[in-house]
Tab-separated table of C-alpha atoms (C1' of nucleotides) in Angstrom:
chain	number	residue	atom	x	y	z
A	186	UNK	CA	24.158	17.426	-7.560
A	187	UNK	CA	27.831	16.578	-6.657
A	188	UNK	CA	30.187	19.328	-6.464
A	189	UNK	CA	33.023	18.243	-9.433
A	190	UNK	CA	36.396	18.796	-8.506
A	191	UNK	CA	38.842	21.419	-9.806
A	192	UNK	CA	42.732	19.968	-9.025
A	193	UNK	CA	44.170	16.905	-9.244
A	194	UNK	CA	44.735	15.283	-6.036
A	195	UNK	CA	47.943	13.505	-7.465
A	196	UNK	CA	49.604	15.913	-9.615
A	197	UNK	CA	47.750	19.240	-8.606
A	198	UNK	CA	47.255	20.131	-12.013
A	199	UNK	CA	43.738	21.375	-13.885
A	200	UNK	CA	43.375	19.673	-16.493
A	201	UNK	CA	40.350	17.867	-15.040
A	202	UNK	CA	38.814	15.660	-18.057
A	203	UNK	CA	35.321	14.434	-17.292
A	204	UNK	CA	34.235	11.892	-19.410
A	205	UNK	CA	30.516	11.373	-19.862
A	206	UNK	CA	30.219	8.134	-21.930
A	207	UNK	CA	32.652	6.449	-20.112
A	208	UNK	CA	31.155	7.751	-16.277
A	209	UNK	CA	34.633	8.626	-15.494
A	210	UNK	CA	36.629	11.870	-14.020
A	211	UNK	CA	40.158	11.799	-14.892
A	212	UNK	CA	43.023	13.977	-14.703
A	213	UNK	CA	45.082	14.358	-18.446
A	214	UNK	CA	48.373	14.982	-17.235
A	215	UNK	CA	48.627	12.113	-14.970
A	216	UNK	CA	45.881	9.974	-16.035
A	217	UNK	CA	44.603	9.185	-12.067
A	218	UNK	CA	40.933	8.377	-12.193
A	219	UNK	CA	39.376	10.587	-9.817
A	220	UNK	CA	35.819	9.222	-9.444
A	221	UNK	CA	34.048	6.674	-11.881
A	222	UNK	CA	30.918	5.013	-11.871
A	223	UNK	CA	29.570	8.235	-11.885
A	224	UNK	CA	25.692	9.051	-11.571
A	225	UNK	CA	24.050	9.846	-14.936
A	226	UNK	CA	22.148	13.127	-14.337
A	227	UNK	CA	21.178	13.150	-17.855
A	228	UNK	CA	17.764	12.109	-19.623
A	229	UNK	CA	16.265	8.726	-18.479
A	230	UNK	CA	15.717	6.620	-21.637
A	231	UNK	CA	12.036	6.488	-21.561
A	232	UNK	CA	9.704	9.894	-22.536
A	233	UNK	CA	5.985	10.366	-21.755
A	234	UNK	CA	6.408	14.346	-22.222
A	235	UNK	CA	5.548	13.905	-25.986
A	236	UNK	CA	6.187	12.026	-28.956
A	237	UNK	CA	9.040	13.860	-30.829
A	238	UNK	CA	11.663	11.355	-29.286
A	239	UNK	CA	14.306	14.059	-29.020
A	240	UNK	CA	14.942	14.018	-25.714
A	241	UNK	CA	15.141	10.766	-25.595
A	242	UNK	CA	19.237	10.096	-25.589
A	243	UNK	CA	19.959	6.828	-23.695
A	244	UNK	CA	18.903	3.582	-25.432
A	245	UNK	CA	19.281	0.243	-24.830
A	246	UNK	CA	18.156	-1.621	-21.166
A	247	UNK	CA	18.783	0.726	-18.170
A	248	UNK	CA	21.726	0.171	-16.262
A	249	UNK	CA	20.669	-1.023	-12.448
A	250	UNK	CA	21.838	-0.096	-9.128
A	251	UNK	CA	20.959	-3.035	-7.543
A	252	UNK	CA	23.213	-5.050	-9.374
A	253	UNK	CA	26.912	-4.701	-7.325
A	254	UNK	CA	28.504	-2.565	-10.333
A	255	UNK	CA	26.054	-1.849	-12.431
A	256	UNK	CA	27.923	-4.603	-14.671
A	257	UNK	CA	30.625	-1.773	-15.875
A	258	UNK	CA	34.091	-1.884	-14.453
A	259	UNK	CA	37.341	0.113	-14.908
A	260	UNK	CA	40.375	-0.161	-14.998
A	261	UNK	CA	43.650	1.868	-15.100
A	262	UNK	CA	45.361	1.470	-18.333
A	263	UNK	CA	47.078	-2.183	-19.705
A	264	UNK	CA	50.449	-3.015	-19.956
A	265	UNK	CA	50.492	-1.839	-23.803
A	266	UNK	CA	49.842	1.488	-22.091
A	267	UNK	CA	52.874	1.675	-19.775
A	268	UNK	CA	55.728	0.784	-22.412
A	269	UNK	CA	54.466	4.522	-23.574
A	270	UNK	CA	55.863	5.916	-21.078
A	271	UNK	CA	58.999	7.158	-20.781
A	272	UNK	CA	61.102	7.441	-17.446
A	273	UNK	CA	61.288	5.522	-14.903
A	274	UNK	CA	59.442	7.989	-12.905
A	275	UNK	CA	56.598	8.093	-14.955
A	276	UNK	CA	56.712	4.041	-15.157
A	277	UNK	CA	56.309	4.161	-11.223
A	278	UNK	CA	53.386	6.578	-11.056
A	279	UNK	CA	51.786	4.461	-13.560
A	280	UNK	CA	52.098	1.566	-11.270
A	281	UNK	CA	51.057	3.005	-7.983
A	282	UNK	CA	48.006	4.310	-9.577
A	283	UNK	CA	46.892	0.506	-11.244
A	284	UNK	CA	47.194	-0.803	-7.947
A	285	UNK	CA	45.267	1.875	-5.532
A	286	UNK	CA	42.342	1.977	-8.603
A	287	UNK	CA	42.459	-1.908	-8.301
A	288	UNK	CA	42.299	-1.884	-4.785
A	289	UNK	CA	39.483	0.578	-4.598
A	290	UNK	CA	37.574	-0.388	-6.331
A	291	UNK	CA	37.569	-3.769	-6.006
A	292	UNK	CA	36.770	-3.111	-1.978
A	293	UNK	CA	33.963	-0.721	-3.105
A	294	UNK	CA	32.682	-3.921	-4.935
A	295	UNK	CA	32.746	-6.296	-2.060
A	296	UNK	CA	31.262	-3.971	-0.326
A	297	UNK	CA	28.059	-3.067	-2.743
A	298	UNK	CA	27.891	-6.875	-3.506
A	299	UNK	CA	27.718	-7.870	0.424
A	300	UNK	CA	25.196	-4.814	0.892
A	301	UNK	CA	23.167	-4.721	-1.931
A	302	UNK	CA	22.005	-8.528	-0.827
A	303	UNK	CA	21.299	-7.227	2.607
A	304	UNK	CA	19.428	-4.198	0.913
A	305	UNK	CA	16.874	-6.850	-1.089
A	306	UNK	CA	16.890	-9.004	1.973
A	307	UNK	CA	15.337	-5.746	4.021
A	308	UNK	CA	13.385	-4.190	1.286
A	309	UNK	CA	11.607	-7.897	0.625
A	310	UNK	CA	10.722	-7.756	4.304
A	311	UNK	CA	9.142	-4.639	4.139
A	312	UNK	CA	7.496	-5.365	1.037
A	313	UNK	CA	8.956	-2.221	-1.096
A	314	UNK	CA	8.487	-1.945	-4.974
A	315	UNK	CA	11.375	-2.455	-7.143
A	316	UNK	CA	11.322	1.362	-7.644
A	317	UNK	CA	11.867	2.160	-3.910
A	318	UNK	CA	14.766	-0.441	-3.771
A	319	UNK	CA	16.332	0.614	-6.779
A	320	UNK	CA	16.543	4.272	-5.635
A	321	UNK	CA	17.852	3.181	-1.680
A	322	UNK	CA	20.662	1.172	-3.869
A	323	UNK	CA	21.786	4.643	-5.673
A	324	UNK	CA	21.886	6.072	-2.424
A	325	UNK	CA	23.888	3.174	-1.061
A	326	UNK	CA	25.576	3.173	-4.130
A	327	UNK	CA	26.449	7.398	-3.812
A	328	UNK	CA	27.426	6.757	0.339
A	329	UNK	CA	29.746	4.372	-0.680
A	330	UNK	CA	31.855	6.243	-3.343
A	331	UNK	CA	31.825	9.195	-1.254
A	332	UNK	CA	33.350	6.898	2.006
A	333	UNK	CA	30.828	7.464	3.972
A	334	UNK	CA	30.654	4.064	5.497
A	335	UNK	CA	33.378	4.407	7.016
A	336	UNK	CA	33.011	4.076	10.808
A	337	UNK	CA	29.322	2.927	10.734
A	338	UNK	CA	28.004	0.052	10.123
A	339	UNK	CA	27.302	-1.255	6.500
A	340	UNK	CA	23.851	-2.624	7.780
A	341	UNK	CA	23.034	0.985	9.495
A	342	UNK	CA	23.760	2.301	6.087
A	343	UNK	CA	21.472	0.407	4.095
A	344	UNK	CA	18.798	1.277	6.145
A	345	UNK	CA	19.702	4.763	6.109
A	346	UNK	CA	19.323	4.542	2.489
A	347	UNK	CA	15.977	2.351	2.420
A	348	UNK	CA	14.589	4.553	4.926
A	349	UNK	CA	15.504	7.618	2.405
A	350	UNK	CA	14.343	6.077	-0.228
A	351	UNK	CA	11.110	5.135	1.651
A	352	UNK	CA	10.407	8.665	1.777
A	353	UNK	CA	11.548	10.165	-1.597
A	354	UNK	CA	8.555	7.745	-2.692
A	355	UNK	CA	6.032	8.593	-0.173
A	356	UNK	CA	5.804	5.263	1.080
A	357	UNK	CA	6.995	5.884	4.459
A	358	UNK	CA	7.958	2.977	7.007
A	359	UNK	CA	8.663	4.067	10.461
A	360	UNK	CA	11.515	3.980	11.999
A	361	UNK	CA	10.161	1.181	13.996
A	362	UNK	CA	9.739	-1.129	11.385
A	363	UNK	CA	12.865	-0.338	9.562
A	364	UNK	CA	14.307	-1.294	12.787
A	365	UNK	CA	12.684	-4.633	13.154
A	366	UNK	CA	13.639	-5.536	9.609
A	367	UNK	CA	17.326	-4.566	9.556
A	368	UNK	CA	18.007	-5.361	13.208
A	369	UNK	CA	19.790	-1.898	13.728
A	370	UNK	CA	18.282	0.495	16.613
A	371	UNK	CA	15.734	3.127	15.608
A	372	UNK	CA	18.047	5.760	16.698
A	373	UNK	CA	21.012	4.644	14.673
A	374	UNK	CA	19.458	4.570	11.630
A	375	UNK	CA	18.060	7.477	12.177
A	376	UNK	CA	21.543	9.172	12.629
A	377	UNK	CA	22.644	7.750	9.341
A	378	UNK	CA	19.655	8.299	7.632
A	379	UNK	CA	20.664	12.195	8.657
A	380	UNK	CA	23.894	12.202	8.093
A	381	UNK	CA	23.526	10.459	4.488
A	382	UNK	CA	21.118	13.084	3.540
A	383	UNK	CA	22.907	16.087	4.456
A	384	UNK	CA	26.304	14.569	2.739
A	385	UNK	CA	24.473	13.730	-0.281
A	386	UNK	CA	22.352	16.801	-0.475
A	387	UNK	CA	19.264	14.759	-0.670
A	388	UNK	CA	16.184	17.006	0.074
A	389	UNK	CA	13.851	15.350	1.471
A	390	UNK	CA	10.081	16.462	1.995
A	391	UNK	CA	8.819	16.269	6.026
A	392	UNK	CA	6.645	12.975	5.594
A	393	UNK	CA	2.873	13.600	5.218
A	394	UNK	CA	0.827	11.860	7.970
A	395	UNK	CA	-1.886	10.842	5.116
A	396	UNK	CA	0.768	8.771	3.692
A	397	UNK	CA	0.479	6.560	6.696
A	398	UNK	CA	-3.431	6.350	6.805
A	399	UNK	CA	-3.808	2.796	4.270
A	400	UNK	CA	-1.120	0.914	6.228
A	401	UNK	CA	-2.260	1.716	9.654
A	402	UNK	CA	-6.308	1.467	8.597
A	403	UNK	CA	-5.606	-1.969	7.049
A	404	UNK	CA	-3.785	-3.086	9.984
A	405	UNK	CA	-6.804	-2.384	11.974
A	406	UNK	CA	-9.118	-3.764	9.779
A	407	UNK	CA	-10.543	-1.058	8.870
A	408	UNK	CA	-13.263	0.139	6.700
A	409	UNK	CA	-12.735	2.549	3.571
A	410	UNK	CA	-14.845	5.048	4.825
A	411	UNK	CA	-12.834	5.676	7.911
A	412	UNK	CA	-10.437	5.538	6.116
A	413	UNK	CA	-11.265	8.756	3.819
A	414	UNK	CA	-12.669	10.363	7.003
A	415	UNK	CA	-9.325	10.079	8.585
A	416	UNK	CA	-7.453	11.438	5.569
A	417	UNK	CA	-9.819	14.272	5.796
A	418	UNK	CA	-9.050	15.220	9.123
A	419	UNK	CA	-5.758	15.588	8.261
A	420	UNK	CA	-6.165	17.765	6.181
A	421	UNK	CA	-8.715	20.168	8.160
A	422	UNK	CA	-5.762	19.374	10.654
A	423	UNK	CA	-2.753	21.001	8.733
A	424	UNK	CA	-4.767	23.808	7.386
A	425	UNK	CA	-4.807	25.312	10.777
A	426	UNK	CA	-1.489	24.080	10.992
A	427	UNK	CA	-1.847	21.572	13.795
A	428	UNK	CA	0.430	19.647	12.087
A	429	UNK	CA	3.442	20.724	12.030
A	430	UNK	CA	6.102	19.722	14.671
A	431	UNK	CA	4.499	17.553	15.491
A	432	UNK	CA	5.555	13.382	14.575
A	433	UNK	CA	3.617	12.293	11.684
A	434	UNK	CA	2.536	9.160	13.155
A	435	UNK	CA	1.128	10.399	16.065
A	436	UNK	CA	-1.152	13.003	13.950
A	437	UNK	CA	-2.154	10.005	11.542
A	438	UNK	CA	-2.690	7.107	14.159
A	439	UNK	CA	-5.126	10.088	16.385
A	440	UNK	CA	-6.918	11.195	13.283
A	441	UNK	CA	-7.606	7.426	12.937
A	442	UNK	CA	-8.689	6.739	16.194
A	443	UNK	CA	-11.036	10.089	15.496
A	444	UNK	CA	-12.312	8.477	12.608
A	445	UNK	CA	-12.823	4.806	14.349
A	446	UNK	CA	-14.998	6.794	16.700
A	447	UNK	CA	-17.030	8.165	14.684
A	448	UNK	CA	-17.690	5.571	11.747
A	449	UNK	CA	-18.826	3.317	14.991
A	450	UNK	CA	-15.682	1.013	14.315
A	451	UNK	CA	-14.104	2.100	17.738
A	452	UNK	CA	-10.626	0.568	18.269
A	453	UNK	CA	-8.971	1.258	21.730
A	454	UNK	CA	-6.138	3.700	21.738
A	455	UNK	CA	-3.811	0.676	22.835
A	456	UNK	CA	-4.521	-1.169	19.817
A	457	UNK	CA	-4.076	2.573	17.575
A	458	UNK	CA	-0.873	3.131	19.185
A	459	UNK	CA	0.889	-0.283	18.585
A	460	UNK	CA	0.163	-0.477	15.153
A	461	UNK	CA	1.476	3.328	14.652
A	462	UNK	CA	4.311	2.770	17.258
A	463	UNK	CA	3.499	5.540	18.927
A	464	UNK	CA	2.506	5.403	22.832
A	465	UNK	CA	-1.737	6.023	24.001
A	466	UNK	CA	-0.391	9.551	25.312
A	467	UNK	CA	0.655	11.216	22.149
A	468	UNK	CA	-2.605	9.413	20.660
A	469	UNK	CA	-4.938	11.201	23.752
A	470	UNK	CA	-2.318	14.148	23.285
A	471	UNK	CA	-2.987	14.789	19.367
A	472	UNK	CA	-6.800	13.252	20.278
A	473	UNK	CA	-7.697	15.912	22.384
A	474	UNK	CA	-6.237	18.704	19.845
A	475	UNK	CA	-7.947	17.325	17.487
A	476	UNK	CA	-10.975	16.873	18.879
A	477	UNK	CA	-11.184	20.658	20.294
A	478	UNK	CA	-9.940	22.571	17.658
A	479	UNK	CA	-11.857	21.071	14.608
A	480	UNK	CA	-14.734	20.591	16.432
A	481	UNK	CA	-15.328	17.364	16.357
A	482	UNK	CA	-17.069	17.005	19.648
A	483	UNK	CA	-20.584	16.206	18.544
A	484	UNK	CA	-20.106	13.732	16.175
A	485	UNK	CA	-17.993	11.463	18.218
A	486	UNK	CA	-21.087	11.970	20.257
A	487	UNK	CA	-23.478	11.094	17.932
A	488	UNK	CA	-22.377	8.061	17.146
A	489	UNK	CA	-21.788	6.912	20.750
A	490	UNK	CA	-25.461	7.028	20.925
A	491	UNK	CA	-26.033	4.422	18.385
B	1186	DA	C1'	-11.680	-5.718	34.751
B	1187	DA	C1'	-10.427	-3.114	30.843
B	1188	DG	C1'	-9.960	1.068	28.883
B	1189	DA	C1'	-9.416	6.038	29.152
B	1190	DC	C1'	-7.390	9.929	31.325
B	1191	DG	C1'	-3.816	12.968	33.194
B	1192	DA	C1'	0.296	14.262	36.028
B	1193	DA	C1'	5.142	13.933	36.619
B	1194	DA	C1'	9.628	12.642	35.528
B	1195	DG	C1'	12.823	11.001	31.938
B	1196	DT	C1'	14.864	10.661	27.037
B	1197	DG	C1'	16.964	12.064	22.688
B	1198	DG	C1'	17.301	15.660	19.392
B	1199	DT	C1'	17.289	20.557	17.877
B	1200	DT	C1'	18.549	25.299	18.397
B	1201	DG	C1'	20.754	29.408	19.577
B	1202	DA	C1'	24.197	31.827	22.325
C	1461	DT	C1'	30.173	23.319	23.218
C	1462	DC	C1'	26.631	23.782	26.346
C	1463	DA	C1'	22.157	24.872	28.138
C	1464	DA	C1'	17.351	25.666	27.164
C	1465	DC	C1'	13.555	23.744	24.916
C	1466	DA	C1'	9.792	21.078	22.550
C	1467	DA	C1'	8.060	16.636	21.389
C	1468	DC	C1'	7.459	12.215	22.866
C	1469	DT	C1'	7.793	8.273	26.185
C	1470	DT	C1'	7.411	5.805	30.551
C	1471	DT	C1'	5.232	5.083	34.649
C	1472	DC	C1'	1.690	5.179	37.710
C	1473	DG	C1'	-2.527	6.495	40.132
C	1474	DT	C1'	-7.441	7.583	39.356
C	1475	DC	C1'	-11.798	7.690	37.017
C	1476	DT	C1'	-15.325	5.615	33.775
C	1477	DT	C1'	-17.833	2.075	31.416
DNA sequence: AAGACGAAAGTGGTTGA
DNA sequence: TCAACAACTTTCGTCTT
């Protein structure tokens, strides 16, 4: 949750006015919108807890993040407003303020409206849900209001925030692919995806190698059953915590190739690693851990004989 | 001949002084 | 801010099937 401000930047004054309905922060004595198009924290408009309906405040269809502003604007005041105001001074002020809010945000909506098409272009690539797009466009959406774009690149940051998103949902692409799609390096996009996080106070669980099992198993053609027996390993694998530190990938595409073995569905450690992007030494690396420590030994064995 | 294995040197990122 | 460090990669030679 954002930190809410306590002085005016304009006037210095406290009489901070934050108005909920309208999603806007504004200061009373000089009227200077501080931030709008603010995040609703509150209640999401549908309710499985229970059927009393009393927590359920917001009505009506759901505003969306993937549309460029949420189709709600603002503006500072009209021209019936400013023959209110007294002095010349005041007259002034009012002006400066309509034409920085106009500029602003008018720039912030170019911007959202060029990356928010770049954002479905990427996500449609990677074939993510709706609900993992949606959520990468809030954090987009968040970057952008807090100028955090500034300096990178608005691609880089749209990864950043599909990549985030990727993993709030447990559906996690590597960096690798998120690469291919967007056409930014691995390594930038990992810097934003960092950098967004920490500025936006995202937490963000380390990714669970199981989550990677399906994608790499169907990639490889294979069966169910190795599939299950690779998830398994996993998890004999992290309760004697030979998981962690270690990259995900690596852990999930070796448990895999474990599994291949031994479900007599053998793939070679070439065709494990490309698929998990990970090179056939961290697969023999993790491989040989795994193979040692959980004892695996005699069932690879077993059904080599076959 | 292809795949598996392992050693050695290099890379990018984290951590702690 | 810099050096030490762990994880991972690249490269290459050797062994196994």
């Amino acid at each position: 949750m954002r930190k809410s401000i306590k002085e005016c930047p304009e006037c210095g004054s406290t009489t901070i006015f934050r108005d909920e309905e309208k999603g806007e922060t504004l200061c009373k004595s000089c009227g200077l919108v501080i931030e709008d198009k603010m995040v609703d924290f509150s209640q999401e408009w549908r309710d499985f807890e229970d059927d009393r309906g009393g927590s359920r405040r917001r009505t009506g269809a759901p505003s969306t993040y993937t549309q460029f502003d949420q189709g709600l604007g603002t503006e500072v005041g009209t021209t019936a407003d400013f023959y209110k105001l007294g002095s010349e001074k005041d007259k002034n002020k009012f002006f400066r303020l309509r034409k920085w809010h106009y500029r602003i945000s008018t720039a912030i909506e170019r911007n959202l409206k060029v990356a928010l098409a770049e954002l479905k272009r990427v996500g449609s690539f990677l074939k993510l849900s709706k609900n993992v797009e949606e959520e990468a466009a809030r954090i987009y959406t968040l970057a952008v209001q807090k100028g955090l774009v500034r300096g990178r690149s608005m691609e880089s940051v749209v990864a950043g925030a599909l990549y985030a998103a990727c993993r709030r949902h447990e559906v996690p692409r590597t960096l690798d692919e998120m690469g291919e799609a967007s056409g930014i390096e691995k390594k930038e996009i990992g810097r934003t995806y960092r950098f967004i996080t920490r500025e936006l106070e995202i937490n963000i669980l380390p990714s669970n190698p199981a989550d990677y099992i399906s994608r790499f198993a169907s990639a490889l053609n294979l069966s169910a059953d190795t599939q299950t027996r690779a998830v398994e390993i996993l998890e004999q694998a992290r309760d004697i915590e030979l998981t962690s530190g270690r990259g995900p990938t690596g852990i999930a595409a070796a448990a895999l190739y474990v599994s291949s073995l031994i479900h007599a569905e053998k793939r070679t450690q070439r065709e494990v690693a490309d698929v998990a992007g990970v090179t056939e030494v961290t697969i023999r690396n993790r491989y040989k851990e795994l193979i040692k420590k959980l004892k695996l030994t005699k069932e690879v064995e077993k059904s080599k004989k076959k």
